[in-house]
Backbone as numpy.savetxt, mean C-alpha at the origin, in Angstrom:
# Nx Ny Nz CAx CAy CAz Cx Cy Cz
53.83 90.62 -37.05 53.36 89.43 -37.75 52.50 89.87 -38.91
52.76 89.26 -40.08 52.06 89.72 -41.30 50.72 89.02 -41.39
49.79 89.62 -42.08 48.45 89.05 -42.26 48.48 87.84 -43.18
47.56 86.83 -42.88 47.45 85.65 -43.76 46.53 86.01 -44.89
46.99 85.70 -46.06 46.22 86.06 -47.25 45.06 85.09 -47.43
44.13 85.55 -48.22 42.96 84.70 -48.51 43.36 83.40 -49.19
44.37 83.45 -50.04 44.82 82.26 -50.75 45.38 81.24 -49.76
46.10 81.74 -48.76 46.66 80.83 -47.75 45.55 80.16 -46.95
44.54 80.93 -46.58 43.40 80.38 -45.81 42.70 79.29 -46.60
42.50 79.54 -47.88 41.84 78.54 -48.74 42.66 77.25 -48.80
43.98 77.44 -48.89 44.86 76.26 -48.97 44.78 75.43 -47.68
44.78 76.15 -46.53 44.71 75.44 -45.25 43.37 74.71 -45.09
42.30 75.35 -45.52 40.98 74.71 -45.45 40.93 73.46 -46.31
41.57 73.50 -47.47 41.58 72.34 -48.37 42.33 71.18 -47.73
43.46 71.51 -47.09 44.23 70.45 -46.41 43.41 69.83 -45.27
42.72 70.69 -44.47 41.91 70.20 -43.35 40.77 69.30 -43.84
40.20 69.71 -44.97 39.11 68.91 -45.53 39.59 67.53 -45.97
40.76 67.53 -46.61 41.33 66.25 -47.06 41.61 65.34 -45.87
42.19 65.90 -44.82 42.50 65.11 -43.61 41.21 64.56 -42.97
40.17 65.44 -42.90 38.91 65.03 -42.28 38.26 63.90 -43.08
38.23 64.07 -44.40 37.63 63.03 -45.25 38.40 61.73 -45.14
39.72 61.84 -45.16 40.55 60.63 -45.06 40.32 59.91 -43.74
40.23 60.70 -42.63 39.97 60.09 -41.31 38.63 59.42 -41.25
37.62 60.06 -41.83 36.27 59.47 -41.83 36.25 58.17 -42.61
36.90 58.17 -43.78 36.95 56.97 -44.61 37.68 55.85 -43.87
38.72 56.18 -43.16 39.48 55.17 -42.42 38.61 54.57 -41.30
37.88 55.49 -40.60 37.02 55.02 -39.51 35.92 54.10 -40.03
35.28 54.49 -41.14 34.23 53.67 -41.74 34.79 52.32 -42.17
35.97 52.32 -42.69 36.62 51.08 -43.12 36.87 50.16 -41.94
37.35 50.74 -40.84 37.60 49.94 -39.64 36.30 49.36 -39.08
35.23 50.17 -39.06 33.94 49.67 -38.58 33.44 48.55 -39.46
33.65 48.70 -40.75 33.24 47.64 -41.67 33.97 46.35 -41.38
35.23 46.43 -41.05 35.99 45.23 -40.72 35.49 44.59 -39.43
35.20 45.45 -38.43 34.67 44.94 -37.18 33.32 44.27 -37.41
32.46 44.94 -38.18 31.16 44.38 -38.48 31.29 43.03 -39.17
32.20 42.87 -40.05 32.43 41.60 -40.73 32.85 40.52 -39.74
33.66 40.91 -38.77 34.09 39.96 -37.76 32.89 39.42 -36.99
31.99 40.33 -36.53 30.82 39.90 -35.78 29.87 39.07 -36.63
29.72 39.43 -37.88 28.85 38.65 -38.76 29.41 37.24 -38.95
30.70 37.15 -39.05 31.33 35.83 -39.23 31.12 34.96 -38.00
31.25 35.53 -36.77 31.09 34.78 -35.54 29.63 34.35 -35.34
28.68 35.28 -35.52 27.28 34.98 -35.27 26.72 34.00 -36.28
27.24 33.86 -37.39 26.71 32.96 -38.40 27.45 31.63 -38.47
28.33 31.35 -37.49 29.13 30.14 -37.53 28.25 28.91 -37.25
28.24 27.91 -38.11 27.46 26.68 -37.96 28.29 25.62 -37.25
27.67 24.95 -36.23 28.37 23.91 -35.50 27.33 22.97 -34.88
27.72 21.81 -34.36 26.80 20.85 -33.76 27.40 20.27 -32.49
26.53 19.96 -31.51 26.97 19.33 -30.27 25.98 18.26 -29.85
26.39 17.37 -28.97 25.55 16.28 -28.51 25.49 16.27 -26.98
24.31 15.87 -26.42 24.14 15.78 -24.97 23.32 14.56 -24.61
23.48 14.08 -23.40 22.76 12.91 -22.92 21.82 13.29 -21.77
20.63 12.65 -21.74 19.68 12.81 -20.64 19.49 11.44 -19.99
19.69 11.37 -18.69 19.57 10.10 -17.96 18.30 10.12 -17.11
17.49 9.06 -17.23 16.25 8.93 -16.47 16.22 7.57 -15.79
16.02 7.57 -14.48 16.01 6.31 -13.72 14.71 6.24 -12.92
13.76 5.42 -13.38 12.47 5.28 -12.71 12.53 4.13 -11.71
12.26 4.43 -10.47 12.28 3.40 -9.43 10.86 2.94 -9.13
10.72 1.69 -8.74 9.42 1.19 -8.34 8.99 1.79 -7.01
7.69 1.99 -6.86 7.14 2.57 -5.64 6.32 1.52 -4.90
6.69 1.27 -3.65 5.93 0.33 -2.82 4.85 1.12 -2.08
3.61 0.67 -2.22 2.52 1.36 -1.55 1.43 0.40 -1.11
0.91 0.59 0.09 -0.17 -0.24 0.61 -1.10 0.63 1.44
-2.39 0.51 1.20 -3.36 1.28 1.96 -4.48 0.36 2.42
-4.87 0.52 3.69 -6.03 -0.21 4.22 -7.25 0.67 3.95
-7.96 0.38 2.87 -9.04 1.27 2.45 -10.37 0.92 3.13
-10.44 -0.23 3.77 -11.56 -0.55 4.65 -10.93 -1.07 5.94
-10.84 -0.19 6.94 -10.01 -0.48 8.11 -10.79 -0.82 9.37
-12.10 -0.94 9.27 -12.91 -1.29 10.43 -13.60 -2.64 10.20
-13.32 -3.61 11.06 -13.94 -4.92 10.96 -14.66 -5.21 12.27
-15.98 -5.10 12.24 -16.78 -5.35 13.44 -17.36 -6.76 13.33
-16.90 -7.65 14.21 -17.40 -9.03 14.17 -18.59 -9.23 15.09
-19.07 -8.17 15.70 -20.33 -8.21 16.42 -20.24 -8.78 17.82
-21.39 -9.18 18.31 -21.55 -9.66 19.68 -22.02 -11.11 19.65
-21.52 -11.91 20.59 -21.93 -13.30 20.65 -21.37 -13.99 21.88
-21.53 -15.30 21.94 -21.09 -16.06 23.11 -20.98 -17.53 22.74
-20.38 -18.29 23.64 -20.31 -19.75 23.49 -21.60 -20.32 24.06
-22.25 -21.19 23.29 -23.51 -21.78 23.73 -23.31 -22.58 25.02
-24.33 -22.58 25.85 -24.28 -23.29 27.12 -23.95 -24.77 26.91
-23.01 -25.27 27.71 -22.62 -26.67 27.64 -21.56 -26.96 26.59
-21.16 -25.98 25.81 -20.15 -26.19 24.78 -18.79 -25.66 25.27
-17.72 -26.18 24.68 -16.38 -25.79 25.14 -15.79 -24.61 24.39
-16.26 -24.39 23.16 -15.65 -23.33 22.35 -16.60 -22.87 21.25
-16.41 -21.64 20.81 -17.10 -21.09 19.65 -16.05 -20.80 18.59
-16.26 -21.33 17.39 -15.31 -21.11 16.30 -16.08 -20.55 15.11
-15.58 -19.45 14.55 -16.24 -18.90 13.36 -15.25 -18.11 12.52
-15.62 -17.92 11.28 -14.79 -17.15 10.34 -15.62 -16.01 9.76
-14.94 -14.98 9.26 -15.62 -13.79 8.74 -15.08 -13.41 7.37
-15.81 -12.53 6.70 -15.31 -11.87 5.49 -15.61 -12.55 4.18
-16.00 -13.82 4.22 -16.29 -14.51 2.97 -17.70 -14.25 2.49
-18.05 -14.90 1.40 -19.39 -14.79 0.87 -20.36 -15.56 1.75
-21.63 -15.19 1.71 -22.64 -15.93 2.47 -22.80 -17.34 1.91
-22.48 -17.52 0.63 -22.40 -18.86 0.06 -20.94 -19.26 0.05
-20.53 -20.27 0.83 -19.10 -20.60 0.94 -18.45 -20.86 -0.41
-17.24 -20.35 -0.57 -16.51 -20.48 -1.82 -15.33 -21.44 -1.72
-14.63 -21.46 -0.58 -13.51 -22.38 -0.41 -12.32 -22.04 -1.28
-11.87 -20.78 -1.27 -10.77 -20.40 -2.16 -9.56 -19.85 -1.43
-9.54 -19.90 -0.13 -8.35 -19.47 0.60 -7.42 -20.66 0.74
-6.21 -20.54 0.27 -5.29 -21.67 0.24 -3.96 -21.30 0.86
-3.21 -22.31 1.29 -1.86 -22.05 1.77 -0.87 -22.35 0.66
0.41 -22.37 0.97 1.43 -22.52 -0.06 1.40 -23.88 -0.74
0.73 -24.86 -0.13 0.63 -26.18 -0.74 -0.74 -26.40 -1.37
-1.49 -25.30 -1.53 -2.82 -25.33 -2.16 -3.83 -26.13 -1.35
-3.62 -26.26 -0.06 -4.57 -26.93 0.81 -5.37 -25.90 1.59
-6.67 -26.14 1.74 -7.49 -25.24 2.53 -7.13 -25.39 4.01
-7.05 -24.28 4.71 -6.70 -24.30 6.13 -7.79 -23.57 6.92
-8.43 -24.28 7.82 -9.43 -23.68 8.69 -9.30 -24.29 10.08
-9.81 -23.61 11.10 -9.77 -24.18 12.46 -10.60 -25.46 12.52
-10.43 -26.24 13.58 -11.21 -27.49 13.73 -12.71 -27.21 13.71
-13.44 -27.99 12.93 -14.89 -27.84 12.87 -15.35 -26.84 11.83
-14.40 -26.20 11.12 -14.73 -25.20 10.10 -14.15 -25.68 8.77
-14.94 -25.60 7.72 -14.44 -26.04 6.42 -14.57 -24.98 5.34
-14.85 -23.74 5.75 -14.97 -22.69 4.76 -14.98 -21.32 5.42
-14.97 -20.29 4.58 -15.06 -18.91 5.07 -16.50 -18.57 5.43
-16.62 -17.62 6.37 -17.92 -17.09 6.77 -18.86 -18.20 7.24
-18.38 -18.98 8.15 -19.20 -20.05 8.72 -18.82 -20.27 10.18
-19.57 -21.11 10.91 -19.26 -21.35 12.32 -19.44 -22.84 12.63
-19.02 -23.24 13.81 -19.04 -24.65 14.17 -20.33 -25.09 14.85
-21.32 -24.22 14.87 -22.60 -24.57 15.47 -22.64 -24.43 16.97
-21.58 -23.94 17.57 -21.53 -23.79 19.02 -21.51 -22.32 19.44
-21.84 -21.44 18.51 -21.78 -19.99 18.75 -23.18 -19.42 18.89
-23.35 -18.56 19.90 -24.60 -17.84 20.05 -24.51 -16.47 19.40
-25.64 -15.87 19.14 -25.70 -14.59 18.44 -25.71 -13.38 19.36
-26.02 -12.25 18.77 -26.60 -12.10 17.43 -25.59 -12.02 16.28
-24.27 -11.90 16.58 -23.31 -11.71 15.50 -22.51 -12.94 15.13
-22.04 -13.68 16.14 -21.12 -14.79 15.89 -21.73 -15.89 15.01
-23.06 -16.05 15.09 -23.69 -17.11 14.32 -24.50 -16.60 13.14
-24.27 -15.34 12.74 -25.00 -14.74 11.63 -24.11 -14.63 10.40
-24.42 -15.40 9.38 -23.61 -15.38 8.17 -23.63 -14.00 7.51
-24.81 -13.37 7.47 -24.93 -12.06 6.83 -24.11 -11.02 7.57
-24.10 -11.09 8.91 -23.33 -10.12 9.68 -21.84 -10.37 9.55
-21.43 -11.65 9.62 -20.00 -11.98 9.56 -19.36 -11.56 8.25
-20.15 -11.46 7.18 -19.60 -11.11 5.87 -18.88 -9.77 5.91
-19.33 -8.84 6.75 -18.71 -7.52 6.83 -17.52 -7.46 7.77
-17.17 -8.56 8.42 -16.04 -8.56 9.35 -14.72 -8.78 8.64
-14.27 -7.79 7.90 -13.04 -7.92 7.12 -12.40 -6.56 6.90
-11.13 -6.59 6.49 -10.42 -5.42 6.02 -10.22 -5.55 4.50
-10.01 -4.43 3.84 -9.70 -4.46 2.40 -8.40 -3.70 2.19
-7.45 -4.34 1.54 -6.14 -3.75 1.26 -6.03 -3.41 -0.22
-5.31 -2.33 -0.50 -5.06 -1.94 -1.89 -3.57 -1.70 -2.10
-3.04 -2.27 -3.17 -1.66 -2.01 -3.58 -1.66 -0.69 -4.35
-1.19 0.38 -3.71 -1.21 1.70 -4.31 0.11 2.06 -4.99
1.06 1.13 -5.01 2.34 1.38 -5.67 2.32 0.91 -7.11
3.51 0.68 -7.67 3.60 0.19 -9.05 4.54 -1.00 -9.17
4.65 -1.76 -8.07 5.38 -3.03 -8.08 4.56 -4.05 -7.29
4.76 -5.33 -7.57 4.12 -6.38 -6.78 4.69 -6.33 -5.35
3.86 -6.70 -4.39 4.29 -6.63 -3.00 3.93 -7.92 -2.24
4.73 -8.21 -1.22 4.39 -9.22 -0.23 3.76 -8.50 0.96
2.69 -9.05 1.50 1.95 -8.39 2.58 2.05 -9.22 3.85
2.37 -8.57 4.95 2.43 -9.24 6.25 1.57 -8.49 7.26
1.23 -9.15 8.37 0.38 -8.55 9.39 0.91 -8.93 10.77
0.67 -8.05 11.73 1.07 -8.31 13.11 0.14 -7.56 14.06
0.02 -8.06 15.28 -0.77 -7.40 16.32 0.11 -6.35 17.00
-0.40 -5.13 17.11 0.38 -4.09 17.79 -0.33 -3.53 19.01
-1.58 -3.93 19.25 -2.25 -3.41 20.44 -3.58 -4.09 20.69
-3.94 -4.23 21.97 -5.24 -4.77 22.38 -5.77 -3.89 23.50
-7.01 -3.48 23.39 -7.64 -2.69 24.46 -8.83 -3.47 25.02
-9.11 -3.24 26.30 -10.24 -3.89 26.94 -9.91 -5.20 27.62
-8.60 -5.54 27.68 -8.19 -6.79 28.31 -7.28 -6.51 29.49
-7.27 -7.41 30.48 -6.37 -7.28 31.62 -4.96 -7.69 31.22
-3.95 -7.07 31.81 -2.57 -7.45 31.52 -2.00 -6.63 30.37
-0.67 -6.63 30.26 0.01 -5.76 29.29 0.19 -6.36 27.89
-0.08 -7.63 27.73 0.29 -8.29 26.48 -0.63 -7.92 25.33
-0.03 -7.68 24.16 -0.79 -7.44 22.93 -0.76 -8.72 22.12
-1.72 -9.60 22.39 -1.74 -10.87 21.69 -3.18 -11.33 21.48
-3.32 -12.40 20.68 -4.64 -12.91 20.37 -5.37 -13.40 21.60
-4.65 -13.96 22.57 -5.29 -14.45 23.79 -5.95 -13.31 24.56
-5.25 -12.19 24.64 -5.82 -11.04 25.34 -7.10 -10.57 24.65
-7.10 -10.59 23.34 -8.27 -10.14 22.58 -9.44 -11.10 22.73
-9.19 -12.40 22.64 -10.27 -13.37 22.62 -10.77 -13.76 24.00
-9.93 -13.69 25.02 -10.34 -14.15 26.35 -10.41 -13.05 27.39
-9.72 -11.93 27.16 -9.67 -10.87 28.15 -8.51 -10.97 29.10
-7.70 -12.05 28.98 -6.53 -12.23 29.82 -5.27 -11.92 29.02
-4.43 -11.03 29.56 -3.29 -10.54 28.79 -2.08 -11.44 28.77
-2.01 -12.42 29.65 -0.85 -13.32 29.66 -1.06 -14.47 28.69
-0.02 -14.79 27.96 -0.09 -15.86 26.98 0.92 -16.94 27.39
0.46 -18.15 27.59 1.37 -19.20 28.04 2.11 -19.88 26.89
1.83 -19.44 25.67 2.59 -19.94 24.53 2.03 -21.20 23.90
1.04 -21.82 24.54 0.46 -23.01 23.92 -1.05 -22.83 23.84
-1.81 -23.65 24.54 -3.26 -23.49 24.49 -3.75 -22.78 25.75
-4.81 -22.02 25.59 -5.33 -21.26 26.72 -4.49 -20.03 27.02
-4.93 -19.25 27.98 -4.20 -18.06 28.41 -4.19 -18.05 29.94
-3.18 -17.44 30.53 -3.05 -17.41 31.97 -3.14 -15.97 32.49
-3.67 -15.82 33.67 -3.72 -14.51 34.32 -3.82 -14.72 35.82
-2.74 -14.45 36.55 -2.74 -14.54 38.00 -3.09 -15.91 38.54
-2.67 -16.95 37.86 -2.96 -18.30 38.31 -4.23 -18.88 37.72
-5.11 -18.01 37.26 -6.32 -18.49 36.59 -6.04 -18.62 35.10
-6.58 -19.64 34.49 -6.36 -19.83 33.05 -7.66 -20.24 32.38
-7.72 -19.97 31.10 -8.86 -20.44 30.33 -8.70 -21.93 30.10
-9.67 -22.52 29.48 -9.68 -23.98 29.29 -8.40 -24.45 28.61
-7.73 -25.38 29.21 -6.49 -25.91 28.64 -6.75 -26.79 27.42
-8.01 -27.20 27.23 -8.33 -28.06 26.09 -8.75 -27.26 24.86
-8.71 -25.94 24.97 -9.10 -25.09 23.83 -7.88 -24.32 23.34
-7.52 -24.52 22.11 -6.39 -23.81 21.52 -6.88 -22.45 21.03
-6.78 -21.46 21.92 -7.28 -20.12 21.61 -6.43 -19.50 20.50
-7.04 -19.19 19.38 -6.29 -18.62 18.25 -7.13 -17.60 17.51
-6.42 -16.70 16.83 -7.04 -15.78 15.87 -6.26 -15.91 14.58
-6.95 -16.24 13.51 -6.30 -16.43 12.21 -6.64 -15.32 11.24
-5.76 -15.12 10.27 -5.94 -14.12 9.22 -5.79 -14.80 7.88
-6.71 -14.53 6.96 -6.57 -15.09 5.62 -6.95 -14.04 4.58
-6.43 -14.20 3.38 -6.66 -13.22 2.31 -7.71 -13.73 1.33
-8.46 -12.79 0.77 -9.56 -13.10 -0.13 -9.34 -12.35 -1.44
-9.19 -13.07 -2.52 -9.00 -12.45 -3.83 -10.26 -11.70 -4.25
-10.08 -10.47 -4.73 -11.23 -9.67 -5.13 -12.03 -10.34 -6.24
-11.34 -11.03 -7.15 -12.01 -11.64 -8.29 -12.93 -12.77 -7.88
-12.67 -13.39 -6.71 -13.43 -14.55 -6.29 -14.28 -14.32 -5.05
-14.21 -13.13 -4.49 -14.82 -12.92 -3.18 -16.33 -12.97 -3.21
-16.94 -12.50 -4.29 -18.39 -12.33 -4.34 -18.86 -11.52 -3.14
-18.02 -10.59 -2.74 -18.28 -9.73 -1.58 -18.08 -8.28 -2.05
-19.16 -7.52 -2.06 -19.09 -6.15 -2.57 -18.11 -5.28 -1.80
-17.85 -5.62 -0.54 -16.88 -4.86 0.24 -15.48 -4.96 -0.36
-15.22 -6.04 -1.09 -13.89 -6.27 -1.67 -13.85 -5.87 -3.13
-14.74 -6.47 -3.95 -14.60 -6.28 -5.39 -15.13 -4.95 -5.89
-15.82 -4.19 -5.05 -16.27 -2.86 -5.46 -15.65 -1.77 -4.59
-14.54 -2.07 -3.98 -13.86 -1.09 -3.12 -13.34 0.06 -3.98
-13.17 1.21 -3.36 -12.70 2.39 -4.10 -11.21 2.27 -4.39
-10.86 2.44 -5.66 -9.45 2.43 -6.04 -8.82 3.79 -5.79
-7.50 3.80 -5.73 -6.78 5.05 -5.50 -6.71 5.90 -6.75
-6.92 5.30 -7.92 -6.88 6.07 -9.16 -8.19 6.84 -9.34
-8.17 7.91 -10.16 -9.36 8.77 -10.29 -10.60 8.02 -10.77
-10.42 7.04 -11.65 -11.56 6.28 -12.16 -11.55 4.89 -11.56
-12.64 4.54 -10.88 -12.70 3.23 -10.25 -12.93 2.15 -11.30
-12.20 1.07 -11.17 -12.37 -0.10 -12.03 -12.66 -1.29 -11.12
-13.77 -1.97 -11.37 -14.10 -3.13 -10.55 -13.02 -4.19 -10.70
-12.57 -4.72 -9.59 -11.47 -5.68 -9.62 -11.98 -7.06 -10.04
-11.81 -7.34 -11.33 -12.33 -8.58 -11.89 -11.25 -9.64 -12.07
-10.02 -9.30 -11.77 -8.91 -10.26 -11.92 -8.33 -10.59 -10.55
-7.53 -11.64 -10.51 -6.96 -12.08 -9.25 -5.97 -11.06 -8.70
-6.02 -10.82 -7.38 -5.05 -9.94 -6.74 -3.67 -10.57 -6.75
-3.62 -11.88 -6.70 -2.38 -12.61 -6.88 -2.63 -13.64 -7.98
-1.63 -13.91 -8.77 -1.79 -14.75 -9.94 -0.81 -15.91 -9.85
-1.30 -17.10 -9.59 -0.43 -18.25 -9.35 0.60 -18.51 -10.44
0.25 -18.39 -11.72 1.28 -18.61 -12.75 2.49 -17.68 -12.61
2.28 -16.51 -12.01 3.38 -15.57 -11.79 4.04 -15.76 -10.42
3.62 -16.78 -9.70 4.23 -17.05 -8.41 3.53 -16.43 -7.23
2.42 -15.71 -7.46 1.70 -15.11 -6.35 0.92 -16.14 -5.57
0.72 -15.86 -4.28 0.02 -16.83 -3.43 -0.84 -16.13 -2.39
-2.02 -16.68 -2.16 -2.78 -16.40 -0.95 -2.43 -17.50 0.02
-1.97 -17.14 1.20 -1.34 -18.13 2.07 -2.28 -18.77 3.08
-3.58 -18.61 2.89 -4.50 -19.29 3.79 -4.49 -18.69 5.18
-5.10 -19.39 6.12 -5.19 -18.86 7.48 -3.83 -18.95 8.18
-3.38 -17.82 8.69 -2.14 -17.75 9.46 -2.49 -17.21 10.85
-2.04 -17.91 11.88 -2.29 -17.42 13.24 -1.51 -16.13 13.45
-2.21 -15.07 13.79 -1.59 -13.76 13.90 -1.12 -13.54 15.34
0.04 -12.92 15.49 0.58 -12.59 16.81 1.37 -11.29 16.71
2.28 -11.07 17.64 3.01 -9.81 17.65 4.23 -9.80 16.74
4.44 -10.85 15.98 5.49 -10.86 14.96 4.83 -10.93 13.59
5.53 -10.48 12.58 4.96 -10.39 11.24 4.69 -11.78 10.66
3.49 -11.93 10.12 3.11 -13.16 9.43 2.76 -12.78 7.99
3.43 -13.39 7.02 3.15 -13.10 5.62 1.83 -13.77 5.23
0.92 -12.97 4.66 -0.41 -13.49 4.31 -0.67 -13.47 2.81
0.16 -12.81 2.04 0.01 -12.81 0.57 1.36 -12.51 -0.06
1.64 -13.20 -1.16 2.88 -12.96 -1.90 2.55 -12.50 -3.31
3.30 -11.50 -3.76 3.16 -10.94 -5.10 1.74 -10.42 -5.36
1.25 -9.62 -4.43 -0.02 -8.93 -4.66 0.21 -7.91 -5.77
-0.65 -7.93 -6.77 -0.43 -7.13 -7.96 -0.95 -5.70 -7.80
-0.60 -4.86 -8.77 -0.88 -3.43 -8.61 -1.73 -2.82 -9.73
-2.03 -3.53 -10.79 -2.88 -2.95 -11.83 -4.26 -2.64 -11.28
-4.90 -1.64 -11.85 -6.12 -1.09 -11.28 -7.28 -2.08 -11.25
-7.27 -3.12 -12.09 -8.38 -4.06 -12.10 -8.11 -5.29 -11.24
-6.96 -5.30 -10.52 -6.66 -6.44 -9.66 -5.73 -6.05 -8.52
-5.93 -4.85 -7.97 -4.99 -4.35 -6.97 -5.53 -4.39 -5.55
-6.62 -5.09 -5.32 -7.21 -5.13 -3.98 -7.47 -6.57 -3.54
-7.42 -6.78 -2.24 -7.81 -8.07 -1.68 -8.43 -7.85 -0.31
-9.26 -8.79 0.08 -9.88 -8.74 1.39 -9.07 -9.52 2.40
-9.23 -9.18 3.66 -8.61 -9.91 4.76 -9.72 -10.34 5.72
-9.96 -11.64 5.79 -10.94 -12.19 6.71 -10.26 -12.76 7.94
-11.05 -13.16 8.92 -10.50 -13.61 10.20 -11.18 -14.88 10.67
-10.44 -15.66 11.46 -11.02 -16.83 12.15 -10.77 -16.67 13.64
-11.73 -17.18 14.43 -11.65 -17.02 15.88 -11.97 -18.34 16.58
-11.17 -18.67 17.59 -11.45 -19.79 18.48 -11.55 -19.22 19.88
-12.77 -19.21 20.45 -13.03 -18.57 21.74 -13.46 -19.62 22.75
-12.80 -19.71 23.92 -13.18 -20.71 24.93 -14.42 -20.26 25.71
-15.07 -21.21 26.33 -16.32 -20.91 27.03 -16.12 -20.07 28.28
-14.90 -20.07 28.84 -14.67 -19.29 30.06 -13.94 -17.97 29.79
-14.05 -17.48 28.58 -13.47 -16.17 28.26 -14.19 -15.07 29.04
-13.45 -14.05 29.42 -14.03 -12.94 30.17 -14.93 -12.11 29.26
-16.16 -11.81 29.68 -17.04 -10.99 28.84 -16.56 -9.54 28.80
-16.97 -8.82 27.78 -16.61 -7.41 27.66 -16.27 -7.04 26.22
-16.21 -5.75 26.00 -15.89 -5.23 24.67 -14.39 -5.07 24.53
-13.81 -5.65 23.48 -12.37 -5.55 23.25 -12.09 -5.18 21.80
-10.94 -4.58 21.60 -10.54 -4.15 20.25 -9.07 -4.49 20.04
-8.78 -5.00 18.87 -7.40 -5.35 18.52 -6.96 -4.47 17.35
-5.69 -4.06 17.37 -5.14 -3.24 16.29 -4.08 -4.05 15.54
-4.25 -4.11 14.23 -3.34 -4.84 13.37 -2.55 -3.89 12.49
-1.31 -4.24 12.23 -0.49 -3.45 11.31 -0.15 -4.31 10.09
-0.47 -3.79 8.91 -0.13 -4.44 7.66 1.12 -3.79 7.07
2.02 -4.61 6.58 3.28 -4.12 6.04 3.47 -4.65 4.62
3.91 -3.78 3.71 4.17 -4.17 2.32 5.67 -4.15 2.07
6.13 -5.15 1.35 7.52 -5.22 0.93 7.57 -5.47 -0.57
8.36 -4.67 -1.27 8.45 -4.80 -2.72 8.98 -6.16 -3.12
8.40 -6.71 -4.17 8.77 -8.05 -4.60 9.70 -7.98 -5.81
């Protein structure tokens, strides 16, 4: 094999250089095209539309923010047939609890809240100042108007299994469905219609600090200066309703704004002279329904 001359080597190197340069230029050209493709895609202008759906539901809320009502100690005066009294109102009678026909409703011998029929002995039953604190306070903690109902769910300190007003007021657990209560053949006075009533008190009219200065659920307390129910809007305080083990509606369209979202619940009692003495406690359940 003959030796390759220097001229031949130079020629081969020149060819290799041309090929290398040409390949590099081709590669750079291809990269430039690819780069242009990416620039075109990333800079593409376009527009789209989307929808957001929001559905706010009303929240029904009710809280008993003053849940202890102590009506104290008392008795029927000697020689009298019954003691009748009401609690929760102002010491100066206001006369603002009404039923659906705008008529005041009170037990016989009573014509206002926080008063008695003169046949009650003390120290609690005949004390206007003491009776003023015998109430519950309800607050509408939701954001819709509500109807409020109440029912008896338990009585302690009475004989017999029944959870009713007769058991609470007389100590006898059997209820004969009309006047008086029965227990083992013995009954309370048949001439006394033993009842326990519930009525609502508007915060704006109560003149009772337990109601109109109650703590609101919102961070800043606002004194309730407006009606808890507003008649022009169809709201009603339904006056005294005899409470039992079934739900009794006591207020309609109770409002929820912070300056009118509370109301008081007062009570009326008719106690016969032959009621069994002793300490008794009744448990009430309040229920709210969205209006």
